[in-house]
Short mmCIF file of C-alpha atoms in Angstrom, two decimals:
data_model
loop_
_atom_site.label_atom_id
_atom_site.label_comp_id
_atom_site.label_asym_id
_atom_site.label_seq_id
_atom_site.Cartn_x
_atom_site.Cartn_y
_atom_site.Cartn_z
CA MET A 1 -7.53 74.22 31.03
CA LYS A 2 -3.92 76.09 30.35
CA ARG A 3 -1.59 73.52 31.39
CA TRP A 4 -4.08 70.75 29.73
CA ALA A 5 -3.44 72.51 26.22
CA ILE A 6 0.59 72.85 26.82
CA GLY A 7 0.51 68.89 27.27
CA VAL A 8 -1.28 68.62 24.47
CA GLY A 9 1.24 70.62 22.67
CA ALA A 10 4.21 68.58 24.37
CA VAL A 11 2.72 65.67 22.55
CA LEU A 12 1.31 67.08 19.41
CA ILE A 13 5.70 67.87 19.35
CA LEU A 14 6.56 64.42 20.55
CA ALA A 15 4.30 62.93 18.01
CA ALA A 16 5.96 64.95 14.90
CA ALA A 17 9.49 64.37 16.04
CA GLY A 18 8.70 60.50 16.08
CA ALA A 19 7.89 60.80 12.88
CA GLY A 20 10.04 62.38 11.53
CA ALA A 21 12.44 59.73 12.66
CA TYR A 22 10.14 57.03 12.12
CA TYR A 23 10.71 58.49 8.04
CA TYR A 24 14.20 59.17 8.63
CA TYR A 25 15.31 55.37 9.29
CA PHE A 26 12.54 53.51 7.36
CA ALA A 27 11.46 55.26 4.51
CA LYS A 28 14.75 57.13 3.68
CA ASP A 29 16.20 53.54 3.80
CA ALA A 30 13.25 52.48 1.08
CA GLU A 31 13.92 55.01 -1.06
CA ALA A 32 17.23 54.14 -0.99
CA THR A 33 16.69 50.71 -1.64
CA SER A 34 14.35 51.23 -4.76
CA GLU A 35 16.66 52.89 -6.73
CA GLY A 36 18.62 49.86 -7.42
CA ALA A 37 18.68 45.83 -6.92
CA ALA A 38 17.02 45.17 -3.99
CA ALA A 39 16.43 41.05 -4.88
CA LEU A 40 17.17 37.96 -6.81
CA THR A 41 15.23 35.16 -7.98
CA ALA A 42 15.50 31.41 -6.44
CA ALA A 43 13.61 28.37 -6.80
CA ALA A 44 12.71 26.37 -4.38
CA THR A 45 14.89 23.16 -4.57
CA ARG A 46 13.83 19.01 -2.97
CA GLY A 47 17.18 18.31 -1.27
CA SER A 48 18.49 17.45 2.13
CA ILE A 49 19.90 19.21 5.19
CA VAL A 50 21.78 18.01 8.00
CA LYS A 51 22.00 20.27 11.45
CA GLN A 52 25.27 20.05 13.23
CA ILE A 53 27.37 20.89 16.16
CA SER A 54 31.09 21.72 15.14
CA GLY A 55 33.95 21.67 17.89
CA THR A 56 37.92 21.18 17.71
CA GLY A 57 39.99 18.42 19.73
CA ALA A 58 42.42 15.53 18.92
CA VAL A 59 42.60 11.83 18.45
CA ALA A 60 43.40 9.81 21.59
CA ALA A 61 43.78 6.10 22.32
CA ASN A 62 40.28 4.55 23.43
CA THR A 63 41.37 2.01 25.59
CA ARG A 64 44.58 2.04 27.66
CA GLU A 65 45.39 0.21 30.94
CA THR A 66 48.15 0.34 33.36
CA VAL A 67 49.31 -3.04 34.92
CA THR A 68 50.08 -3.29 38.54
CA ALA A 69 51.86 -6.09 40.41
CA GLY A 70 49.22 -7.05 42.53
CA LYS A 71 51.56 -8.43 45.18
CA SER A 72 54.60 -8.20 46.92
CA GLY A 73 57.36 -10.34 45.38
CA THR A 74 60.21 -10.94 43.35
CA ILE A 75 60.48 -11.20 39.82
CA ALA A 76 61.39 -14.02 38.42
CA ALA A 77 61.31 -13.45 34.17
CA VAL A 78 60.12 -11.02 32.42
CA ASN A 79 58.87 -12.33 28.79
CA VAL A 80 57.73 -9.13 26.93
CA LYS A 81 59.02 -5.47 25.88
CA VAL A 82 58.44 -1.94 24.91
CA GLY A 83 56.82 -1.77 21.71
CA ASP A 84 55.47 -6.07 21.79
CA GLN A 85 52.04 -6.74 20.59
CA VAL A 86 50.34 -8.60 23.66
CA LYS A 87 46.70 -10.27 24.42
CA ALA A 88 45.02 -10.10 26.92
CA GLY A 89 45.65 -12.73 29.47
CA GLN A 90 49.37 -13.32 28.21
CA ILE A 91 52.07 -13.61 30.83
CA LEU A 92 54.26 -10.69 31.32
CA VAL A 93 55.97 -11.20 34.92
CA THR A 94 56.47 -13.98 37.29
CA PHE A 95 57.28 -14.29 40.94
CA GLU A 96 59.84 -16.29 42.63
CA ALA A 97 58.06 -18.81 44.70
CA ALA A 98 57.96 -18.33 48.56
CA ASP A 99 60.15 -19.76 50.54
CA ASP A 100 58.05 -20.47 53.61
CA TYR A 101 55.44 -22.64 51.23
CA ASP A 102 58.45 -25.17 49.83
CA ASP A 103 59.56 -25.64 53.35
CA GLN A 104 56.05 -26.77 54.58
CA ILE A 105 55.46 -28.82 51.31
CA GLU A 106 58.93 -30.70 51.82
CA SER A 107 58.14 -31.24 55.57
CA ILE A 108 54.41 -32.78 55.18
CA GLU A 109 56.17 -34.89 52.33
CA ASP A 110 58.42 -36.08 54.81
CA ASN A 111 56.15 -37.31 57.75
CA ILE A 112 54.06 -38.92 54.90
CA ASP A 113 56.86 -41.23 53.59
CA ARG A 114 58.22 -41.63 57.33
CA LEU A 115 54.50 -43.05 58.33
CA LYS A 116 54.32 -45.37 54.91
CA GLU A 117 58.06 -47.07 55.92
CA GLU A 118 56.29 -47.50 59.33
CA ILE A 119 52.87 -49.59 57.95
CA GLU A 120 55.34 -51.46 55.87
CA GLY A 121 56.78 -52.28 59.01
CA TYR A 122 53.72 -53.32 60.84
CA GLN A 123 52.62 -55.15 58.24
CA GLN A 124 55.67 -57.52 57.95
CA SER A 125 54.86 -58.23 61.92
CA TYR A 126 51.66 -58.99 61.49
CA LYS A 127 52.77 -61.98 59.62
CA GLU A 128 55.53 -62.71 61.33
CA ALA A 129 52.96 -62.79 64.98
CA THR A 130 51.06 -65.90 63.11
CA GLY A 131 51.88 -68.88 64.96
CA THR A 132 52.91 -67.04 68.19
CA GLU A 133 51.94 -67.52 71.55
CA ASN A 134 50.39 -63.85 71.78
CA GLU A 135 49.22 -63.89 68.33
CA GLU A 136 45.99 -63.05 68.92
CA ALA A 137 47.06 -59.70 71.02
CA ALA A 138 49.78 -58.98 68.55
CA LYS A 139 47.87 -59.14 65.37
CA GLN A 140 45.28 -57.00 67.05
CA ASP A 141 47.81 -53.95 68.01
CA LEU A 142 49.89 -54.13 64.56
CA GLN A 143 46.17 -53.69 63.20
CA LYS A 144 45.68 -50.00 65.19
CA LYS A 145 49.10 -49.03 64.79
CA MET A 146 48.68 -49.46 60.93
CA GLU A 147 45.18 -47.85 61.01
CA ASP A 148 46.73 -44.42 63.36
CA ALA A 149 49.39 -44.58 60.46
CA GLU A 150 47.01 -44.34 57.68
CA SER A 151 44.99 -41.64 59.50
CA ASP A 152 48.07 -39.28 59.96
CA ILE A 153 48.73 -39.62 56.42
CA ALA A 154 45.10 -39.16 55.14
CA ASP A 155 45.87 -35.30 57.57
CA TYR A 156 48.86 -34.90 56.28
CA GLU A 157 47.82 -35.12 52.36
CA GLU A 158 44.77 -32.42 53.38
CA ASP A 159 47.47 -30.56 54.76
CA LEU A 160 49.66 -30.71 51.77
CA GLN A 161 46.17 -29.68 49.69
CA ASP A 162 45.45 -26.67 51.62
CA ILE A 163 48.82 -25.48 50.59
CA TYR A 164 48.55 -25.94 47.03
CA GLU A 165 45.39 -24.38 47.10
CA LYS A 166 47.23 -21.29 48.74
CA GLN A 167 49.92 -21.05 46.46
CA SER A 168 47.68 -20.95 43.19
CA GLU A 169 45.45 -18.43 44.49
CA GLU A 170 48.24 -15.95 45.13
CA GLU A 171 49.98 -14.54 41.87
CA LYS A 172 52.58 -16.61 40.61
CA ALA A 173 52.05 -13.94 37.43
CA VAL A 174 51.22 -10.64 36.04
CA THR A 175 49.20 -10.78 32.85
CA ALA A 176 47.96 -8.53 30.26
CA THR A 177 44.38 -7.04 30.72
CA ILE A 178 43.88 -5.93 27.14
CA ASP A 179 45.12 -6.72 23.78
CA GLY A 180 47.58 -3.89 22.45
CA GLU A 181 51.10 -2.53 22.49
CA VAL A 182 53.01 -2.11 25.48
CA THR A 183 54.27 1.36 25.97
CA GLU A 184 55.84 1.03 29.17
CA MET A 185 57.74 -1.15 30.98
CA ASP A 186 60.63 -0.96 33.27
CA ILE A 187 61.08 -4.10 35.60
CA GLU A 188 63.81 -6.97 35.22
CA PRO A 189 64.27 -9.78 36.80
CA GLY A 190 65.05 -9.76 40.46
CA ASP A 191 63.48 -6.66 40.71
CA GLU A 192 61.26 -6.28 44.51
CA VAL A 193 58.24 -4.95 43.56
CA GLN A 194 54.94 -4.25 46.03
CA ALA A 195 51.28 -4.45 45.28
CA ASN A 196 51.02 -1.29 43.82
CA THR A 197 54.47 -1.21 41.38
CA THR A 198 53.82 -0.53 37.72
CA ILE A 199 54.40 -3.91 35.61
CA ALA A 200 53.34 -1.91 32.44
CA SER A 201 51.42 0.37 30.44
CA ILE A 202 49.02 -1.12 27.35
CA VAL A 203 47.58 0.48 24.98
CA ASP A 204 45.17 -0.09 22.13
CA TYR A 205 46.15 1.77 19.24
CA THR A 206 42.86 -0.13 17.01
CA ARG A 207 40.16 1.68 18.63
CA LEU A 208 41.28 5.62 18.48
CA GLU A 209 38.58 8.66 19.59
CA PHE A 210 38.17 11.74 19.02
CA VAL A 211 37.77 14.37 22.33
CA THR A 212 36.20 17.73 21.83
CA SER A 213 34.51 19.98 24.13
CA VAL A 214 30.30 21.13 23.29
CA ASP A 215 29.14 24.29 25.21
CA GLU A 216 26.22 23.67 28.07
CA LEU A 217 23.72 25.10 25.48
CA ASP A 218 24.55 22.40 22.73
CA ILE A 219 25.05 19.69 24.89
CA PRO A 220 21.56 19.03 25.16
CA SER A 221 21.07 17.91 21.68
CA VAL A 222 23.87 15.13 21.36
CA LYS A 223 23.30 11.75 22.23
CA VAL A 224 25.49 8.59 22.11
CA GLY A 225 25.58 7.36 18.73
CA GLN A 226 24.98 10.31 16.72
CA ALA A 227 26.75 10.61 13.80
CA VAL A 228 30.08 12.47 13.21
CA ASP A 229 32.13 13.61 10.35
CA ILE A 230 35.65 13.97 11.59
CA THR A 231 38.04 16.43 9.72
CA LEU A 232 42.19 16.23 10.26
CA GLY A 233 44.73 18.84 9.61
CA ALA A 234 47.04 15.79 8.34
CA ILE A 235 44.99 13.94 6.59
CA THR A 236 43.51 16.33 4.11
CA ASP A 237 41.97 13.36 1.57
CA ARG A 238 39.27 12.41 3.22
CA THR A 239 36.45 13.04 6.21
CA ILE A 240 36.17 10.25 8.40
CA GLY A 241 33.75 8.70 10.09
CA ALA A 242 32.78 8.09 13.14
CA ALA A 243 29.88 8.31 16.28
CA VAL A 244 29.45 10.12 19.83
CA SER A 245 30.54 7.02 22.10
CA GLU A 246 30.58 9.06 25.62
CA ILE A 247 29.56 12.22 27.06
CA ALA A 248 30.73 13.65 30.24
CA ARG A 249 28.79 13.94 32.96
CA GLU A 250 29.86 16.41 34.78
CA GLY A 251 31.05 20.20 32.88
CA SER A 252 34.11 22.17 33.39
CA ALA A 253 33.23 26.38 33.58
CA SER A 254 35.46 28.65 32.48
CA ASN A 255 34.80 32.38 31.66
CA GLY A 256 31.23 32.31 32.93
CA SER A 257 30.27 29.14 31.32
CA SER A 258 30.58 25.52 31.06
CA SER A 259 31.71 22.97 28.63
CA PHE A 260 31.16 18.96 28.51
CA GLU A 261 33.91 16.69 26.89
CA VAL A 262 32.35 14.34 24.17
CA SER A 263 34.38 11.47 22.89
CA ILE A 264 33.54 9.95 19.51
CA LEU A 265 35.21 6.56 18.07
CA LEU A 266 36.96 6.77 14.80
CA LYS A 267 35.45 4.46 12.23
CA ASP A 268 38.37 4.43 9.92
CA ILE A 269 41.70 4.79 11.45
CA GLU A 270 43.89 3.87 8.54
CA GLY A 271 46.73 6.64 8.62
CA VAL A 272 45.72 8.15 12.12
CA LYS A 273 47.72 8.95 14.86
CA ALA A 274 47.23 9.41 18.72
CA GLY A 275 47.84 13.64 19.12
CA MET A 276 46.35 14.26 15.79
CA SER A 277 44.08 17.43 15.70
CA GLY A 278 41.04 18.78 13.89
CA GLU A 279 37.08 19.47 14.06
CA ALA A 280 34.34 17.10 14.37
CA ALA A 281 30.61 17.72 13.33
CA ILE A 282 28.25 15.97 15.32
CA THR A 283 25.22 15.36 13.00
CA ILE A 284 22.06 16.35 15.65
CA GLU A 285 18.80 16.03 13.02
CA SER A 286 19.12 16.06 9.16
CA LYS A 287 16.36 15.62 6.81
CA GLU A 288 16.19 13.98 3.07
CA ASP A 289 13.85 14.56 0.15
CA ILE A 290 12.65 17.97 1.10
CA VAL A 291 11.44 21.27 -0.25
CA LEU A 292 14.03 23.94 0.61
CA VAL A 293 14.76 27.88 0.13
CA PRO A 294 18.04 29.86 1.20
CA VAL A 295 17.73 31.18 4.57
CA ASN A 296 17.45 34.77 3.54
CA ALA A 297 14.58 34.50 1.83
CA VAL A 298 12.43 33.73 5.20
CA VAL A 299 11.50 36.68 6.97
CA ALA A 300 9.55 36.09 10.69
CA ILE A 301 6.81 38.25 12.06
CA GLY A 302 6.15 37.56 15.17
CA ASN A 303 5.72 33.41 15.29
CA ARG A 304 4.99 33.60 11.89
CA SER A 305 6.96 32.98 8.74
CA PHE A 306 6.86 34.31 5.13
CA VAL A 307 8.46 34.73 1.62
CA ARG A 308 8.59 37.41 -0.97
CA VAL A 309 7.10 35.74 -4.26
CA PRO A 310 7.54 37.76 -7.97
CA SER A 311 3.51 39.76 -7.83
CA ALA A 312 1.20 38.17 -10.03
CA GLU A 313 2.00 41.32 -12.49
CA GLY A 314 5.31 40.12 -12.88
CA GLY A 315 6.34 41.05 -10.17
CA THR A 316 10.23 42.76 -9.67
CA THR A 317 12.97 40.05 -9.88
CA GLY A 318 16.14 41.62 -9.12
CA ALA A 319 14.23 45.34 -8.02
CA ALA A 320 11.54 46.78 -6.21
CA ALA A 321 9.24 48.22 -8.25
CA GLY A 322 7.83 52.04 -6.86
CA SER A 323 7.49 51.66 -3.26
CA GLY A 324 6.98 48.11 -3.34
CA ALA A 325 3.22 47.60 -2.49
CA PRO A 326 1.45 45.63 -4.66
CA PRO A 327 -1.09 47.33 -7.17
CA GLY A 328 -4.38 48.57 -5.62
CA GLY A 329 -2.12 50.13 -2.33
CA ARG A 330 -1.53 49.31 0.80
CA ARG A 331 -3.25 50.75 3.51
CA GLY A 332 -3.54 54.62 2.69
CA GLY A 333 -6.17 56.83 3.64
CA ALA A 334 -7.72 58.76 6.54
CA GLY A 335 -5.82 59.25 9.54
CA GLY A 336 -8.66 60.06 12.29
CA THR A 337 -9.94 63.03 14.20
CA ALA A 338 -7.99 65.00 16.69
CA PRO A 339 -9.26 66.34 19.42
CA ASP A 340 -9.18 69.88 18.54
CA GLY A 341 -10.28 69.19 15.07
CA GLY A 342 -7.82 69.70 11.63
CA GLY A 343 -7.89 65.82 11.01
CA PHE A 344 -5.24 65.61 7.71
CA PRO A 345 -6.91 63.08 5.32
CA GLY A 346 -3.92 60.97 3.74
CA GLY A 347 -5.74 60.33 0.65
CA GLU A 348 -6.03 56.90 -1.56
CA ALA A 349 -2.96 55.02 -2.08
CA PRO A 350 -2.85 54.60 -5.99
CA SER A 351 -0.91 51.58 -7.53
CA GLY A 352 1.05 50.73 -4.21
CA GLU A 353 1.63 54.07 -3.73
CA ALA A 354 0.88 56.03 -0.03
CA PRO A 355 0.83 60.15 -0.39
CA ALA A 356 3.36 61.69 1.83
CA GLY A 357 1.39 62.99 5.12
CA GLY A 358 -1.24 60.83 7.08
CA ALA A 359 -3.53 61.79 9.49
CA GLN A 360 -2.04 63.80 11.84
CA GLY A 361 -4.35 62.63 15.06
CA GLY A 362 -6.17 59.66 15.85
CA GLY A 363 -7.15 59.32 19.77
CA THR A 364 -8.10 62.32 22.40
CA ALA A 365 -5.18 60.89 25.38
CA PRO A 366 -1.22 61.96 25.35
CA VAL A 367 0.99 59.65 24.86
CA MET A 368 4.17 59.08 27.43
CA GLY A 369 7.09 58.40 25.68
CA GLY A 370 6.36 60.14 21.75
CA ALA A 371 3.41 58.75 19.97
CA ALA A 372 3.69 58.42 16.40
CA PRO A 373 0.72 59.45 14.17
CA ALA A 374 -2.09 57.20 13.65
CA GLY A 375 -2.47 56.35 9.45
CA ASP A 376 0.81 57.36 8.61
CA ALA A 377 1.04 56.73 5.44
CA SER A 378 4.28 58.38 4.90
CA THR A 379 7.01 56.07 4.42
CA GLY A 380 6.01 55.15 0.92
CA THR A 381 4.92 52.06 1.68
CA GLY A 382 1.42 52.68 1.40
CA ARG A 383 0.74 50.46 4.66
CA GLN A 384 -0.58 52.67 7.10
CA ALA A 385 1.30 53.38 10.56
CA ALA A 386 -0.15 53.17 13.97
CA ALA A 387 0.78 54.51 17.45
CA GLU A 388 2.49 52.47 20.12
CA GLY A 389 2.87 53.60 23.63
CA THR A 390 1.62 53.35 27.46
CA ALA A 391 -1.45 56.01 27.86
CA PRO A 392 -1.54 57.35 31.20
CA GLU A 393 -4.41 57.53 33.38
CA GLY A 394 -7.01 55.34 31.54
CA ALA A 395 -6.14 56.60 28.18
CA SER A 396 -4.93 54.79 25.22
CA ALA A 397 -2.49 55.11 22.29
CA ALA A 398 -3.88 56.15 19.30
CA GLY A 399 -4.46 52.96 16.74
CA GLY A 400 -7.12 51.21 17.50
CA ASP A 401 -9.65 48.79 15.62
CA GLY A 402 -8.96 48.76 11.39
CA ALA A 403 -5.40 50.24 11.97
CA GLN A 404 -4.50 46.88 10.08
CA ALA A 405 -6.90 46.86 7.24
CA ASP A 406 -5.43 46.06 3.75
CA GLY A 407 -7.72 47.71 1.37
CA THR A 408 -7.27 46.79 -1.98
CA GLY A 409 -8.90 49.31 -3.29
CA GLY A 410 -5.43 51.75 -1.76
CA GLU A 411 -7.67 53.20 1.39
CA ALA A 412 -8.10 51.91 4.80
CA PRO A 413 -10.04 52.94 7.79
CA ALA A 414 -7.26 54.62 10.02
CA GLY A 415 -9.15 53.58 13.34
CA GLU A 416 -11.69 54.93 16.17
CA GLY A 417 -9.30 56.65 18.30
CA ALA A 418 -8.84 56.65 21.37
CA ALA A 419 -10.12 53.85 24.03
CA ALA A 420 -12.79 54.63 26.91
CA ALA A 421 -11.38 55.46 29.95
CA GLY A 422 -9.53 52.35 31.92
CA GLY A 423 -7.45 51.47 28.62
CA GLU A 424 -9.10 48.89 27.31
CA ALA A 425 -6.18 45.63 26.05
CA GLY A 426 -7.92 46.08 22.81
CA ALA A 427 -6.09 49.69 21.91
CA ALA A 428 -3.00 48.27 23.19
CA ALA A 429 -3.23 45.62 20.87
CA GLY A 430 -3.68 47.45 18.17
CA GLY A 431 -0.90 50.00 18.31
CA ARG A 432 1.51 47.13 18.06
CA GLY A 433 -0.06 45.42 15.24
CA ASN A 434 0.16 48.40 13.73
CA MET A 435 4.01 48.55 14.61
CA ALA A 436 4.86 45.48 13.09
CA ASP A 437 1.98 46.44 10.16
CA ARG A 438 4.67 49.19 9.32
CA LEU A 439 7.98 46.83 9.69
CA ALA A 440 6.27 44.57 7.59
CA SER A 441 5.60 47.54 5.02
CA ARG A 442 8.80 47.95 4.77
CA ILE A 443 10.00 44.54 3.47
CA ASP A 444 7.21 45.58 0.77
CA THR A 445 9.75 48.13 -0.32
CA LEU A 446 12.44 45.02 -1.64
CA GLY A 447 9.27 43.89 -4.12
CA GLY A 448 7.18 40.66 -4.56
CA GLU A 449 4.40 39.92 -2.27
CA LEU A 450 4.10 38.03 0.99
CA VAL A 451 3.49 34.39 1.34
CA GLU A 452 2.84 32.83 5.02
CA VAL A 453 5.18 28.98 5.16
CA THR A 454 5.44 26.71 7.71
CA THR A 455 9.47 25.94 8.05
CA GLY A 456 11.34 23.42 9.44
CA LEU A 457 14.47 22.33 10.27
CA SER A 458 17.53 24.85 8.77
CA ASP A 459 20.71 25.28 8.83
CA GLU A 460 23.16 28.31 8.43
CA ASN A 461 22.42 28.38 4.14
CA PHE A 462 18.81 26.78 3.77
CA VAL A 463 15.32 26.16 5.67
CA GLU A 464 12.84 23.22 5.07
CA ILE A 465 9.75 24.57 4.00
CA VAL A 466 7.10 22.63 4.99
CA SER A 467 3.75 23.90 3.25
CA GLY A 468 2.84 27.34 1.66
CA LEU A 469 5.46 26.50 -1.33
CA SER A 470 5.92 23.74 -3.85
CA GLU A 471 9.30 22.65 -5.42
CA GLY A 472 10.05 24.77 -8.52
CA ASP A 473 8.20 28.12 -6.87
CA SER A 474 10.24 31.41 -7.10
CA VAL A 475 11.38 33.29 -4.23
CA LEU A 476 12.98 36.69 -3.62
CA VAL A 477 15.94 36.93 -1.62
CA PRO A 478 17.42 40.23 -0.73
CA ILE A 479 20.69 41.37 -1.29
CA ALA A 480 23.15 43.86 0.71
CA GLN A 481 22.90 47.40 -1.18
CA GLY A 482 22.08 51.07 0.19
CA THR A 483 23.04 54.79 -0.22
CA PRO A 484 25.49 56.76 1.82
CA GLY A 485 23.56 58.97 3.94
CA MET A 486 20.64 57.28 3.22
CA GLY A 487 20.17 54.91 6.24
CA SER A 488 20.88 51.15 7.40
CA GLY A 489 20.91 49.89 4.44
CA THR A 490 19.11 46.60 2.85
CA GLU A 491 21.10 43.88 4.34
CA GLU A 492 21.28 45.54 7.75
CA GLN A 493 17.49 46.39 8.10
CA GLN A 494 16.96 42.86 6.56
CA THR A 495 18.41 41.34 9.38
CA GLN A 496 16.69 43.92 12.04
CA ILE A 497 13.70 42.86 10.46
CA ARG A 498 14.09 38.56 11.31
CA GLY A 499 14.60 39.79 14.98
CA THR A 500 17.42 41.22 15.95
CA PHE A 501 15.58 44.20 17.82
CA PRO A 502 16.95 45.20 21.33
CA GLY A 503 15.08 43.31 23.54
CA GLY A 504 12.18 42.72 21.65
CA GLY A 505 12.91 39.66 19.09
CA ALA A 506 11.06 39.28 15.83
CA ILE A 507 8.74 41.35 14.21
CA GLY A 508 5.75 42.42 16.24
CA VAL A 509 7.98 41.65 19.88
CA PHE A 510 9.08 44.98 20.91
CA PRO A 511 10.35 46.40 24.60
CA SER A 512 7.28 47.49 26.62
CA GLY A 513 6.46 50.92 26.37
CA GLY A 514 8.57 51.48 23.58
CA GLY A 515 6.50 54.06 21.48
CA GLY A 516 6.57 55.58 18.53
CA GLY A 517 8.93 58.27 18.72
CA GLY A 518 11.27 55.40 20.95
CA MET A 519 11.18 52.02 19.27
CA GLY A 520 13.38 49.97 20.40
CA GLY A 521 13.80 47.61 17.65
CA GLY A 522 14.51 49.89 14.71
CA ASN A 523 17.58 52.28 14.81
CA PHE A 524 17.00 53.59 17.80
CA GLN A 525 18.59 52.06 21.21
CA ARG A 526 16.14 53.07 23.86
CA SER A 527 12.51 52.72 24.11
CA GLY A 528 9.65 54.95 25.40
CA GLY A 529 10.61 58.34 23.80
CA MET A 530 13.27 59.86 21.95
CA PRO A 531 16.92 59.41 22.03
#
């Protein structure tokens, strides 16, 4: 019994410490920001939004070809020089003819001429054989000789045709493969070349591209054909239109991450030179004629989005009124009953202000990691607070059902206390809900009322509002301010509220086991207990 009493005492001490830390880091900031201007009013406007990925790079020629000889031989003539503009198919150099083919052709032609002369002699003898004693036999013999000679001529002519075909199949000249400018050529007439000898280099400067690298996390959003705006350091009077033409299939790794080369074809090349450096902005998504608000006006709570609008009673444009709670108060009220009795009622919260010192209890089981008091309204926001933690051996954290009730009269119940043995999931969920509830209360200190919206496309300046606001509606945009020694300041708190809690993400998503005394998302850096 004595050991149990010591345990309860330790829990109460931790709970008090947690409440003190919460007040110091959140309530003090609320008091500081309420002393001066906390927000400015902006109107939802209709316009367009463009989402882009940017990267640096340089201009390069899109088409570049190296022309080789393709065969061994001797260069007979060179028809172009460096700087000349050439067309595809234009002859660059020619080769000297092969001697063996010339000799073969000459020999065959001589044989054909000889056979033709023999046929003429046979024809003359055939005429002279008429009227002779052996006329018939002589004519038959001459006829056969003429036929044989003609057959030989046909064979020679066939051989000659084969040689001509072989000559035509062999490259007598090297031609340009693309349109462009000759940038390199070191061949002269009489040079002996091999098949892989470079004859010339040709570059098409009419097709220029910008080459940049895109991080592996962004490359899935890049597609061929997407519009790109190119800004070159050497050309300051205009932005050059372009489009993605090629995406590398393999990336290059550096410092634990990979990047992929992206080629972008320029549409306007006036004044552009290969080698110029600049920046490319690839448009991955865009929308026009949509409702927009400043990005700082949108607050994420869990998977929901909200904006603050001036209150119906006039609101606070540029200053937080009192605690920031709407008239009628938010979530003050009784704090429940401690196991030994001694519950401390929090009272009602008139006109948006909650009395200091909410209920001290709210559950019967000690909470690991420190328990925040359920029903605590000491933040000055008029919003009910609740415990967040892990209850050992079946006991649940304080802050059960009803902890998030929004009483318009200024009073809300603090919950039912501890869950039954075994730790019901509802109790834990209630604790998490109350954690988000307290942080949402922190938002209220900046003035106005929260309105839920559905968001769409966004960039670093604006967010698309799909539903929840109309064009012309006013929203409150927080401005940076704070009092030295009073906490983190409005701008930093807004950043934290929007989702920079270590390990937790947006409001309502916290590190597992984080209790009231060790919230992983506020100014504490550890979860599950006091630092």
